[in-house]
Amino acid sequence: MAGEGRRGAPAAEPRRRLKNLVPPGPVRATAAVCEAASCLSAGAGEVHAGLVDGVGVRGLTDVAVKRVGCLGLCAAGPLVAVLETDRLHRGVSGADLTAVLDDLATADAASGMAEPDPFFARQVRIVTENLGRIDPESIDDYVAAGGYTALERALTELDPAAVLAEVTASGLRGRGGAGYPTGLKWRTAVKAAGADRYVICNADEGDPGAFMDRSVLESDPHRVLEGMALAAYAVGARKGYVYCRAEYPLALSRLRTAIRQAQRAGWLGEDIAESRFSFTVEVRVGAGAFVCGEETALIASIEGGRGTPKPRPPYPGMSGLRGAPTVINNVETLAAVPAIIRNGGAWYASTGTATSKGTKVFALAGRVRNTGLIEVPMGTTLREIVYGIGGGVVDDRPLKAVQTGGPSGGCLPASHLDMPVDYESLVEAGSIMGSGGLIVLDDRACMVDVARFYMEFCREESCGKCIPCRVGTTQASTLLTAITSGSATPRHLADLERLGEMMGAMSLCGLGQTAPNPVFSTLRYFRDEYRAHIEDRTCPAGVCAMAGTSSHPAVAGP
Amino acid sequence: MSVHTFTLDGQPVAGAAGETILEVATEQGVSIPTLCHLDGLSSVGACRLCVVEVAGRPRPQPACITPVEEGMEVVTRSEELDEWRATVVEMLFVERNHICSICVANGDCELQDLAVDLGVDHFELPAMSPRLEIDSSHRLFAIDHNRCVLCTRCVRVCDEIEGAHTWDVMGRGIDARVVSDLGTPWGASPTCTSCGKCVQVCPTGALFEKGRAVGEGAKERRPFLPYLRRHGAGTR
Ligand SMILES: Cc1cc2nc3c(=O)[nH]c(=O)nc-3n(C[C@H](O)[C@H](O)[C@H](O)COP(=O)(O)O)c2cc1C
Ligand code: SF4
Ligand code: FES
């Protein structure tokens, strides 16, 4: 399912390379135009071109216009920020740029910072510190923001063991879903025997509704490359791969640009920073199969095989790509590493909770006012995320549940709003951290229907290699459809629970093992809704069209 | 070569490093149900029938592919394992159309044997009754997808023993199918050597020799397999 190029690549967003406007002398004010995928699709290109023209027409010779990555408030795009004052202009229209141009005519560093929106004020930005500030297509911007200093410091002052020690001390855990300690993962690869070693960045991001990794790659690609180089230095790898889905054309193009720039600047390639460390990065494009985000399937796909998982152990750290010890980490995990090496592991570990250190990036979506990309310390409560940062539920409707962890996760009811978001609390409550999708559901959501949606997703995405997942997801979808269409009996529910337990225990990989989670968590907190569908044949939320009735399918023999 | 001692159903046993739980169990006369595994081919751990409980691991592990470790405590039978294995067999039956009374493999079918051994005498899951193809374009053999359990033994024997790699898997999830040469009809396959190894390793009546009637599909000896035994065969 891998391969550079055409396969599976959807039509890219229209993309003209827009020139930044750089004034000849000192800059008084800078218009930062968000040109990540979401704002671009809302017309950020016209805004950029219009601002360059408008600044010229008004003769503002000390104003810069530049492209930046994700400004965070994706739903309110196109967004333009004036960097000197932090003023954010929302929903900017290319046809009328008067307000932005007026602001640019007077703003300067002395005019004071704008009243920060709570959406931003309550975040702690480590992984996303450069998002919306630097031009993702400029290595100079990255370097000016302190980029590649961590790599330089590592190569000149630290030996690989010291880099590993900092990452271990930081308490960083994998952000791809499972939360495995990153330092331990790297140490496994160091200890495993092998002539070659590899570092893989997992940018497959298949959870429906998740866009953390895409935003980071579109906004700050060099950061991911620097993180990969640091990982490679720590474990002794010379070669790295980024596995990114073809549905992310902008992320791919910015990543490729970044690799070219880093090579030219000597941050990738032979003898980096005049050390004896050499490291190159290659991009592999996935065809958008969810299961190819699973690490063994991803490796099979890079090897040119069918993207299906293999039983672990052996874990990739022991035997991964081409049988060599392989470190495979999520985009966000790797993007945290440069900051850790720059500021020290202890600094990173000072944020977060006892067992979940640092920050987590979430893609806030669903029935919440401020949808977008946020970064908060581990241990922040759901209430703070939904009401403090997210601005509450749209139309002030009652919140019913918060979905985390996508198809492998679960739904937490409103009674859990004061729960801290960390790996352990989420699991205890029946969900998981997952990669960072966070969907707010209001009182008009039917929880059985939500469970059905995720089960159908898993059915579509099952690779078909192992029977518990292949048939389990199909049968469970049928059972859930019977419930949501009003034709189920209590026996359907019993079968669903039995199937769910069997799939969870017997499936080969995480997809099938976790596919029943949305069912189990909605059963745990919203069993009444299942009952209403089955016993009263009504959907309390009014979502499901309850049609005719039929009995349980006949029992048959071979 | 180092040796690991561990317990199998409470009995102390020893296995060489690199040996699987299944290999040691077989040697000890402990039988574990299997389907996708076949001695002499690489193991894929796909059918999940051979799963055993290993103390300290959160879920059952496939014995055919899990290497033995020092101090491991392995349990090969329990009420739960029996039930889940039976569900696997039930799932295999309801997934496609296995009608023993008209099948060439009746009486010599590993799926049938598993159903008998695990006591699967009725289904609780609804039969899915898909409409699937039969490709009988080959001069000597035919494939009936209604009876395929996707064990991929044919894919592996063709690749690993015959070296032709005519077979592979196409599609995903419930739509996964074994295909010859990227979907070319078997009879038109430019790579098939007509060696018949795939037919010999197929556990059911999915791959069969033409001209055999119900219950006449008994598999021949498999002299082409043992030379790859044990440590020669990798995993994939
Ligand atoms: C079905 C499935 C899909 C997955 N998809 C992703 C993904 O899109 N991105 C990702 O980083 N990890 C994904 N994972 C987790 C990876 O297998 C792996 O644990 C992760 O890349 C390790 O990186 P980390 O330690 O930095 O989290 C997936 C796992 C499963 C079972
Ligand atoms: S759990 Fe699903 S996705 Fe994973 S190997 Fe089994 S069939 Fe494939
Ligand atoms: S025989 Fe081990 S998984 Fe099939």
Tab-separated table of N, CA, C and O and ligand atoms in Angstrom, chain B residues 22 33-38 43-51 62-65, ligand 3:
chain	number	residue	atom	x	y	z
B	22	LEU	N	3.964	-23.982	20.225
B	22	LEU	CA	3.308	-25.088	19.525
B	22	LEU	C	4.278	-26.252	19.291
B	22	LEU	O	3.926	-27.414	19.478
B	33	PRO	N	-5.347	-26.914	18.926
B	33	PRO	CA	-5.955	-26.803	17.594
B	33	PRO	C	-5.247	-25.747	16.743
B	33	PRO	O	-4.827	-24.712	17.262
B	34	THR	N	-5.084	-26.019	15.470
B	34	THR	CA	-4.457	-25.067	14.546
B	34	THR	C	-5.228	-25.080	13.234
B	34	THR	O	-5.951	-26.031	12.943
B	35	LEU	N	-5.064	-24.056	12.437
B	35	LEU	CA	-5.646	-24.054	11.108
B	35	LEU	C	-4.733	-23.372	10.095
B	35	LEU	O	-4.342	-23.980	9.105
B	36	CYS	N	-4.326	-22.119	10.363
B	36	CYS	CA	-3.491	-21.446	9.365
B	36	CYS	C	-2.073	-21.999	9.386
B	36	CYS	O	-1.372	-21.970	8.384
B	37	HIS	N	-1.658	-22.525	10.527
B	37	HIS	CA	-0.304	-23.058	10.626
B	37	HIS	C	-0.176	-24.375	9.879
B	37	HIS	O	-1.086	-25.206	9.899
B	38	LEU	N	0.954	-24.572	9.205
B	38	LEU	CA	1.255	-25.872	8.615
B	38	LEU	C	2.754	-26.082	8.727
B	38	LEU	O	3.535	-25.233	8.284
B	43	SER	N	4.845	-19.170	9.678
B	43	SER	CA	3.603	-18.994	10.435
B	43	SER	C	3.143	-17.551	10.355
B	43	SER	O	3.951	-16.639	10.348
B	44	VAL	N	1.827	-17.359	10.309
B	44	VAL	CA	1.304	-15.998	10.225
B	44	VAL	C	0.457	-15.600	11.427
B	44	VAL	O	0.158	-14.432	11.617
B	45	GLY	N	0.068	-16.553	12.234
B	45	GLY	CA	-0.712	-16.217	13.428
B	45	GLY	C	-2.051	-15.596	13.109
B	45	GLY	O	-2.511	-14.695	13.808
B	46	ALA	N	-2.697	-16.046	12.053
B	46	ALA	CA	-3.901	-15.358	11.582
B	46	ALA	C	-5.209	-15.958	12.087
B	46	ALA	O	-6.150	-15.245	12.369
B	47	CYS	N	-5.288	-17.298	12.200
B	47	CYS	CA	-6.600	-17.884	12.485
B	47	CYS	C	-6.961	-17.819	13.966
B	47	CYS	O	-8.120	-17.884	14.319
B	48	ARG	N	-5.977	-17.669	14.806
B	48	ARG	CA	-6.168	-17.472	16.248
B	48	ARG	C	-6.683	-18.712	16.979
B	48	ARG	O	-7.027	-18.620	18.161
B	49	LEU	N	-6.743	-19.861	16.312
B	49	LEU	CA	-7.240	-21.053	16.998
B	49	LEU	C	-6.255	-21.586	18.013
B	49	LEU	O	-6.643	-22.189	19.017
B	50	CYS	N	-4.964	-21.363	17.745
B	50	CYS	CA	-3.950	-21.982	18.589
B	50	CYS	C	-3.643	-21.148	19.822
B	50	CYS	O	-2.682	-21.432	20.521
B	51	VAL	N	-4.434	-20.102	20.077
B	51	VAL	CA	-4.084	-19.217	21.196
B	51	VAL	C	-4.061	-19.966	22.528
B	51	VAL	O	-4.861	-20.866	22.779
B	62	PRO	N	-0.894	-16.530	20.216
B	62	PRO	CA	-0.897	-17.645	19.273
B	62	PRO	C	0.317	-18.553	19.483
B	62	PRO	O	1.456	-18.105	19.387
B	63	ALA	N	0.071	-19.825	19.779
B	63	ALA	CA	1.165	-20.749	20.094
B	63	ALA	C	2.050	-21.001	18.882
B	63	ALA	O	3.237	-21.274	19.023
B	64	CYS	N	1.479	-20.890	17.673
B	64	CYS	CA	2.228	-21.257	16.471
B	64	CYS	C	3.361	-20.293	16.177
B	64	CYS	O	4.236	-20.578	15.375
B	65	ILE	N	3.330	-19.116	16.823
B	65	ILE	CA	4.298	-18.098	16.434
B	65	ILE	C	4.981	-17.483	17.653
B	65	ILE	O	5.930	-16.716	17.512
C	3	FES	S1	-2.554	-21.865	13.851
C	3	FES	FE1	-1.715	-20.284	15.093
C	3	FES	S2	-2.919	-18.589	14.526
C	3	FES	FE2	-3.609	-20.092	13.119
